[in-house]
Amino acid sequence: MTPSASTLAFVESPVQLLNVLEWAHAEAASAPGGAPLLDAVPAQPSRAAVRGPAAAGADADATAAAVAHAPDRSAGAGSWLRIVVLPPTDPMSRGQLRRMAGLARDEGYEVVWQEARGGRLAPLKALAALAKDVRAARRVVVGDPFSRYVQLLLTLVRAEELVVVDDGTATMEFVAQTARGERLVRWHRVGGGGLPGRVRELAYAPVSATARRRFTPAAGAGRRVEVFSSMPVTVHSGMTLRVNEFAWTRARFGPPRLTKGTDLVGTSLVETGVVDPDRYLDAVRALTLEHGATRYFAHRRESAEKLRTLSEATGLEIVRPDLPLELIARRGPVGRTIVSFPSTVVHTLPYALTGTGVTVAVCDVEAAWLTGSASPRARSFLAGVTETARDVHRLPAQTASAAG
């Protein structure tokens, strides 16, 4: 790795990498002499490239303005930021991450792919490979403050500035838990593992405690924490908040062509053990009938068996996005109405699709849909995701259950 990057970012999912690009775009635009704000949304050069040389020539005039306003992508233009990808093991996430890494490299940033999973020694090998750069970085950006591997890396951080970008709705819980001084625990996680699990928690406690302290700003200790988020959060204790309005996404893609139909957005609430599979199927079937939905954008964690069942029961076309949904929707084509269950997209899509005429609707989750093993926080957390969404149309949960 080159030694010149002053900012080091760690991402473990495609959405985290997208939000790092959004943060970098906002940072460059706000710096003295930074990238200028666009007067309009430019055409997409990638579409011309896909159609071939002849079409690319025809689009030359249309893309000239975009090129003129684009940030400097020459060698070294993004040398201030190095993005370290710590990929998960599932193929869908890895595929999306590789595509997002390509977009980051197109912006001029250095991207390092560092395997930290898949074997007992993999985390230690990755830690040894990254230790020098982590200690040298003057600013560190993280995408998942709940990640145990990220928390382990934080024990090596000497940087005075720490930036937390969105990892979906988990940002809401992160801000709330740090405000209360609580241990960082994902909202859908429940205790388990018996005695071995408790032993692991005790052994990990010092690392977790260090991470909590690192996420707490302290002027005297030279610690600054910024939250870069699209979520409805109120920061505390000296944290600073910068709103992620998806300016980079809007500048690089779209506006999309709109279809007459409705698109449904899938969720991994079944996979995380929060929602009962049969209740979820009933809700999707009801929403399909009521709104005339034709496509279902699958979450990257949804199982193939579940998606096959949904398709057979509803007739929906199942779409496996190769990029985060914010980019897919912005590129288009996309339905005039997008319906989702409580999830990140009910907060991010209104930003990404502002001015396009797309309506985003969210369907509440009834308490009866939850599994017996769901976290006690599940119902209130999901309700909070729905109630705080801006510029969306709310659909009552009983509509879905009644229609089923």
Coordinates of C-alpha atoms in Angstrom, one line a residue:
M1 CA 0.0 0.0 0.0
T2 CA 1.1 3.5 -0.7
P3 CA 2.1 5.5 2.4
S4 CA 0.5 8.8 1.5
A5 CA -3.2 8.4 2.6
S6 CA -4.0 10.4 5.6
T7 CA -7.5 9.0 6.0
L8 CA -8.2 5.3 6.3
A9 CA -11.7 3.9 5.8
F10 CA -12.9 0.4 6.8
V11 CA -16.0 -1.1 5.1
E12 CA -17.6 -4.5 5.4
S13 CA -20.6 -4.1 3.2
P14 CA -21.6 -2.5 -0.2
V15 CA -23.7 0.1 1.5
Q16 CA -20.9 1.1 3.8
L17 CA -18.6 1.6 0.8
L18 CA -21.3 3.7 -0.9
N19 CA -21.6 5.9 2.2
V20 CA -17.8 6.3 2.4
L21 CA -17.9 7.6 -1.2
E22 CA -20.8 9.9 -0.3
W23 CA -18.7 11.2 2.7
A24 CA -15.6 11.7 0.6
H25 CA -17.7 13.6 -1.9
A26 CA -19.1 15.9 0.8
E27 CA -15.7 16.3 2.4
A28 CA -14.1 17.3 -0.9
A29 CA -16.9 19.7 -1.7
S30 CA -16.7 21.4 1.7
A31 CA -12.9 21.8 1.7
P32 CA -11.3 25.1 0.4
G33 CA -10.9 24.7 -3.3
G34 CA -12.9 21.5 -3.2
A35 CA -15.1 20.0 -5.9
P36 CA -17.7 22.5 -7.2
L37 CA -21.4 21.8 -6.7
L38 CA -23.2 20.7 -9.8
D39 CA -25.9 22.9 -11.4
A40 CA -27.7 19.8 -12.7
V41 CA -27.6 16.1 -12.7
P42 CA -25.2 15.0 -15.5
A43 CA -25.8 12.2 -18.0
Q44 CA -24.4 8.8 -17.2
P45 CA -21.2 8.0 -19.2
S46 CA -21.5 4.3 -18.2
R47 CA -24.7 3.9 -20.3
A48 CA -22.9 5.0 -23.5
A49 CA -20.0 2.6 -22.7
V50 CA -22.4 -0.3 -22.4
R51 CA -24.1 0.5 -25.8
G52 CA -20.8 0.6 -27.7
P53 CA -18.5 3.0 -29.5
A54 CA -21.2 4.3 -31.9
A55 CA -23.6 5.2 -29.2
A56 CA -20.8 6.6 -27.1
G57 CA -19.9 9.0 -29.9
A58 CA -23.6 10.1 -30.1
D59 CA -23.6 10.8 -26.4
A60 CA -20.3 12.8 -26.4
D61 CA -22.1 16.2 -26.3
A62 CA -24.5 15.0 -23.7
T63 CA -21.7 14.0 -21.3
A64 CA -19.4 16.9 -21.9
A65 CA -21.0 18.9 -19.0
A66 CA -20.6 16.0 -16.6
V67 CA -16.9 15.6 -17.5
A68 CA -16.4 19.4 -17.0
H69 CA -17.8 19.3 -13.5
A70 CA -16.4 15.9 -12.4
P71 CA -13.7 15.9 -9.8
D72 CA -10.1 15.4 -10.8
R73 CA -9.6 11.6 -11.3
S74 CA -6.0 11.8 -12.4
A75 CA -3.3 9.8 -10.6
G76 CA -3.1 10.7 -7.0
A77 CA -6.3 12.8 -7.0
G78 CA -7.8 10.6 -4.2
S79 CA -4.6 9.8 -2.5
W80 CA -5.8 11.3 0.8
L81 CA -8.2 8.4 1.2
R82 CA -7.5 4.7 1.3
I83 CA -10.5 2.3 1.6
V84 CA -9.9 -1.1 3.1
V85 CA -12.6 -3.6 2.3
L86 CA -13.0 -6.4 4.9
P87 CA -15.4 -8.6 2.9
P88 CA -17.9 -11.1 4.4
T89 CA -18.1 -14.6 3.1
D90 CA -21.4 -14.6 1.3
P91 CA -21.2 -14.4 -2.5
M92 CA -23.8 -11.7 -3.0
S93 CA -22.2 -9.3 -0.7
R94 CA -18.7 -10.0 -2.1
G95 CA -20.0 -9.4 -5.7
Q96 CA -21.6 -6.1 -4.8
L97 CA -18.5 -5.0 -2.9
R98 CA -16.3 -5.7 -5.9
R99 CA -18.5 -3.6 -8.1
M100 CA -18.5 -0.8 -5.5
A101 CA -14.7 -1.1 -5.2
G102 CA -14.5 -0.5 -9.0
L103 CA -16.6 2.7 -8.7
A104 CA -14.3 3.9 -5.8
R105 CA -11.3 3.3 -8.0
D106 CA -12.9 5.2 -10.8
E107 CA -13.2 8.1 -8.4
G108 CA -9.4 8.0 -7.9
Y109 CA -9.3 6.3 -4.5
E110 CA -7.0 3.5 -3.5
V111 CA -9.0 0.4 -2.5
V112 CA -7.4 -2.5 -0.7
W113 CA -9.2 -5.9 -0.5
Q114 CA -8.2 -7.5 2.9
E115 CA -9.6 -10.9 3.8
A116 CA -10.3 -11.1 7.5
R117 CA -12.6 -14.0 7.6
G118 CA -12.7 -17.6 6.4
G119 CA -10.2 -19.2 8.7
R120 CA -9.1 -19.2 12.4
L121 CA -6.0 -17.2 11.6
A122 CA -7.4 -14.9 9.0
P123 CA -8.4 -12.1 11.5
L124 CA -5.0 -12.1 13.1
K125 CA -3.2 -12.0 9.7
A126 CA -5.4 -9.1 8.6
L127 CA -4.7 -7.3 11.8
A128 CA -1.0 -7.7 11.4
A129 CA -1.2 -6.5 7.8
L130 CA -3.2 -3.4 8.7
A131 CA -1.6 -2.4 12.1
K132 CA 1.1 0.0 10.7
D133 CA -1.4 1.9 8.5
V134 CA -4.0 2.1 11.3
R135 CA -1.5 3.6 13.7
A136 CA -0.3 6.1 11.1
A137 CA -3.7 7.3 9.9
R138 CA -4.7 10.9 11.0
R139 CA -8.4 10.2 10.5
V140 CA -10.3 6.9 10.5
V141 CA -13.7 6.2 8.9
V142 CA -15.7 3.2 9.9
G143 CA -18.9 1.8 8.5
D144 CA -20.0 -0.6 11.2
P145 CA -19.3 0.4 14.8
F146 CA -20.9 -2.9 16.0
S147 CA -18.4 -5.0 14.1
R148 CA -16.1 -6.8 16.5
Y149 CA -13.3 -6.7 14.0
V150 CA -13.6 -2.9 13.6
Q151 CA -13.7 -2.6 17.4
L152 CA -10.5 -4.6 17.5
L153 CA -8.9 -2.3 15.0
L154 CA -9.9 0.7 17.1
T155 CA -7.6 -0.5 19.9
L156 CA -4.7 0.4 17.5
V157 CA -6.1 3.8 16.4
R158 CA -4.1 6.9 17.3
A159 CA -6.0 9.3 15.0
E160 CA -7.7 12.2 16.7
E161 CA -10.7 12.2 14.3
L162 CA -13.1 9.3 13.9
V163 CA -15.9 9.3 11.4
V164 CA -18.9 6.9 11.5
V165 CA -20.8 6.5 8.2
D166 CA -24.2 4.8 7.9
D167 CA -24.5 1.0 8.1
G168 CA -28.2 1.2 7.6
T169 CA -30.6 1.8 10.5
A170 CA -27.9 0.5 12.9
T171 CA -26.7 4.1 13.1
M172 CA -29.8 5.0 15.0
E173 CA -29.1 2.4 17.7
F174 CA -25.4 3.3 17.8
V175 CA -26.1 6.9 18.6
A176 CA -28.7 5.9 21.2
Q177 CA -26.5 3.3 22.9
T178 CA -23.4 5.6 23.1
A179 CA -25.6 8.4 24.5
R180 CA -26.7 6.0 27.3
G181 CA -23.2 4.7 27.8
E182 CA -24.3 1.2 27.0
R183 CA -22.4 -1.7 25.5
L184 CA -22.7 -1.8 21.7
V185 CA -25.1 -4.5 20.8
R186 CA -27.1 -4.9 17.6
W187 CA -30.8 -4.3 18.0
H188 CA -31.8 -7.7 16.7
R189 CA -29.3 -9.7 18.7
V190 CA -30.4 -11.9 21.5
G191 CA -28.2 -13.5 24.2
G192 CA -27.2 -17.1 23.7
G193 CA -24.3 -19.5 23.4
G194 CA -24.5 -20.8 27.0
L195 CA -21.4 -20.8 29.1
P196 CA -19.0 -20.7 26.1
G197 CA -20.8 -17.6 24.9
R198 CA -20.5 -15.9 28.2
V199 CA -16.8 -16.7 28.4
R200 CA -16.2 -15.2 25.0
E201 CA -18.1 -12.0 26.0
L202 CA -16.0 -11.7 29.1
A203 CA -12.8 -12.2 27.2
Y204 CA -13.9 -9.6 24.6
A205 CA -15.1 -7.0 27.2
P206 CA -11.9 -5.0 27.3
V207 CA -12.0 -4.5 23.5
S208 CA -15.6 -3.5 23.6
A209 CA -14.9 -1.0 26.4
T210 CA -12.1 0.6 24.5
A211 CA -14.3 0.9 21.4
R212 CA -17.0 2.7 23.5
R213 CA -14.4 5.1 24.8
R214 CA -13.1 5.8 21.3
F215 CA -16.6 6.6 20.1
T216 CA -17.0 9.2 22.8
P217 CA -15.5 12.6 21.9
A218 CA -13.1 14.1 24.4
A219 CA -11.7 17.5 23.7
G220 CA -9.0 17.1 26.4
A221 CA -7.9 13.8 25.0
G222 CA -8.0 15.1 21.4
R223 CA -10.8 12.8 20.3
R224 CA -13.3 14.0 17.7
V225 CA -16.2 12.0 16.4
E226 CA -18.4 12.8 13.4
V227 CA -21.5 10.9 12.3
F228 CA -22.3 11.1 8.6
S229 CA -25.8 9.8 8.2
S230 CA -29.2 9.8 6.4
M231 CA -30.9 8.5 9.5
P232 CA -32.9 10.7 11.9
V233 CA -30.4 10.9 14.7
T234 CA -29.5 13.5 17.3
V235 CA -25.9 13.4 18.3
H236 CA -24.6 13.9 21.8
S237 CA -21.5 14.6 23.9
G238 CA -19.7 16.7 21.5
M239 CA -20.3 14.5 18.4
T240 CA -20.8 16.3 15.2
L241 CA -23.5 15.4 12.6
R242 CA -23.3 15.8 8.8
V243 CA -26.3 14.8 6.8
N244 CA -25.8 12.3 3.9
E245 CA -28.0 13.7 1.1
F246 CA -26.6 11.2 -1.5
A247 CA -25.1 14.1 -3.5
W248 CA -22.5 11.8 -5.1
T249 CA -25.2 9.3 -6.2
R250 CA -27.3 12.1 -7.7
A251 CA -24.4 13.6 -9.4
R252 CA -23.1 10.4 -11.0
F253 CA -26.4 8.6 -11.9
G254 CA -29.8 9.3 -13.3
P255 CA -32.4 10.7 -13.3
P256 CA -34.1 7.4 -13.8
R257 CA -36.7 6.4 -16.3
L258 CA -40.0 5.7 -14.4
T259 CA -42.2 2.7 -15.1
K260 CA -46.0 2.6 -14.4
G261 CA -45.7 -0.3 -11.9
T262 CA -44.8 -0.6 -8.3
D263 CA -41.6 -2.2 -7.0
L264 CA -41.3 -4.0 -3.7
V265 CA -38.1 -3.9 -1.6
G266 CA -37.1 -7.1 0.2
T267 CA -35.7 -7.3 3.7
S268 CA -33.6 -9.7 5.7
L269 CA -35.9 -9.6 8.8
V270 CA -36.7 -13.3 8.2
E271 CA -33.0 -14.2 7.9
T272 CA -32.1 -12.4 11.1
G273 CA -34.9 -14.3 13.0
V274 CA -37.0 -11.2 13.6
V275 CA -40.1 -11.9 11.4
D276 CA -41.9 -15.2 10.9
P277 CA -41.4 -16.5 7.3
D278 CA -45.1 -17.3 6.7
R279 CA -46.2 -13.9 8.0
Y280 CA -43.7 -12.3 5.7
L281 CA -45.0 -14.2 2.7
D282 CA -48.6 -13.2 3.5
A283 CA -47.5 -9.6 3.7
V284 CA -45.6 -9.6 0.4
R285 CA -48.6 -11.4 -1.3
A286 CA -51.0 -8.8 0.0
L287 CA -48.9 -5.8 -1.0
T288 CA -48.4 -7.3 -4.5
L289 CA -52.2 -7.6 -4.9
E290 CA -53.0 -4.2 -3.5
H291 CA -50.4 -2.2 -5.3
G292 CA -50.0 -4.1 -8.5
A293 CA -46.3 -4.8 -7.8
T294 CA -44.4 -6.5 -10.5
R295 CA -40.8 -6.6 -9.2
Y296 CA -39.2 -7.5 -5.9
F297 CA -35.7 -6.2 -5.2
A298 CA -34.1 -8.8 -3.0
H299 CA -31.9 -8.0 -0.1
R300 CA -28.4 -9.4 -0.5
R301 CA -28.9 -11.7 2.5
E302 CA -32.2 -13.2 1.4
S303 CA -32.0 -16.9 0.8
A304 CA -32.6 -18.4 -2.7
E305 CA -35.2 -20.8 -1.2
K306 CA -37.2 -17.9 0.3
L307 CA -37.0 -15.9 -2.9
R308 CA -38.2 -18.9 -5.0
T309 CA -41.2 -19.4 -2.6
L310 CA -42.0 -15.7 -2.9
S311 CA -41.9 -15.8 -6.7
E312 CA -44.1 -18.9 -7.0
A313 CA -46.6 -17.5 -4.5
T314 CA -46.9 -14.0 -5.9
G315 CA -45.7 -14.1 -9.5
L316 CA -43.2 -11.3 -8.8
E317 CA -40.1 -10.9 -10.8
I318 CA -37.2 -11.4 -8.4
V319 CA -34.3 -8.9 -9.0
R320 CA -30.9 -9.5 -7.4
P321 CA -29.3 -6.1 -7.5
D322 CA -25.6 -6.0 -8.3
L323 CA -25.2 -2.7 -6.4
P324 CA -26.9 -1.0 -3.4
L325 CA -30.5 -0.2 -4.1
E326 CA -29.9 3.6 -4.0
L327 CA -27.7 3.3 -7.1
I328 CA -30.0 0.8 -8.8
A329 CA -33.0 3.0 -8.3
R330 CA -31.2 6.2 -9.3
R331 CA -29.9 4.5 -12.6
G332 CA -33.4 3.2 -13.3
P333 CA -35.7 2.1 -14.7
V334 CA -37.7 2.1 -11.4
G335 CA -41.4 2.0 -10.5
R336 CA -43.3 5.2 -9.7
T337 CA -44.0 3.7 -6.3
I338 CA -41.5 1.8 -4.2
V339 CA -42.9 -0.1 -1.2
S340 CA -40.6 -1.3 1.6
F341 CA -40.8 -2.7 5.1
P342 CA -39.0 -0.8 7.8
S343 CA -35.4 -0.6 6.7
T344 CA -32.6 1.7 5.7
V345 CA -34.1 2.5 2.2
V346 CA -37.1 4.3 3.7
H347 CA -34.6 6.9 4.8
T348 CA -32.1 6.9 2.0
L349 CA -34.3 6.6 -1.1
P350 CA -36.1 9.9 -0.6
Y351 CA -32.6 11.6 -0.7
A352 CA -31.4 9.5 -3.7
L353 CA -34.6 10.0 -5.7
T354 CA -35.4 13.6 -4.8
G355 CA -37.0 15.4 -7.6
T356 CA -37.7 12.3 -9.7
G357 CA -41.4 11.9 -8.9
V358 CA -41.0 8.5 -7.2
T359 CA -43.1 7.8 -4.1
V360 CA -41.6 5.8 -1.4
A361 CA -44.0 3.9 0.9
V362 CA -43.3 1.9 4.1
C363 CA -45.4 -0.9 5.4
D364 CA -45.5 -1.3 9.2
V365 CA -44.7 -4.6 10.9
E366 CA -47.3 -6.0 13.3
A367 CA -46.2 -7.4 16.6
A368 CA -47.9 -10.7 15.6
W369 CA -45.4 -11.1 12.7
L370 CA -42.4 -11.3 15.1
T371 CA -40.9 -14.7 16.0
G372 CA -40.8 -15.9 19.6
S373 CA -37.0 -15.5 19.5
A374 CA -37.0 -11.9 18.3
S375 CA -35.2 -9.4 20.5
P376 CA -37.3 -7.5 23.0
R377 CA -36.2 -4.3 21.2
A378 CA -37.4 -5.5 17.8
R379 CA -40.9 -4.1 17.8
S380 CA -40.1 -0.6 19.1
F381 CA -37.0 -0.3 16.9
L382 CA -38.9 -1.2 13.7
A383 CA -41.7 1.2 14.7
G384 CA -39.1 3.9 15.2
V385 CA -37.6 3.3 11.8
T386 CA -41.1 3.8 10.2
E387 CA -42.2 6.8 12.4
T388 CA -39.1 8.8 11.7
A389 CA -38.9 8.4 8.0
R390 CA -39.2 11.6 6.0
D391 CA -41.1 12.1 2.8
V392 CA -42.6 8.6 2.7
H393 CA -46.2 7.3 2.6
R394 CA -47.0 5.0 5.5
L395 CA -49.0 1.8 4.9
P396 CA -50.7 0.2 7.9
A397 CA -49.6 -3.3 8.7
Q398 CA -53.3 -4.5 8.9
T399 CA -53.6 -3.7 5.2
A400 CA -51.1 -6.4 4.4
S401 CA -52.5 -9.0 6.8
A402 CA -56.1 -8.4 5.9
A403 CA -55.5 -8.7 2.2
G404 CA -53.6 -11.9 2.7

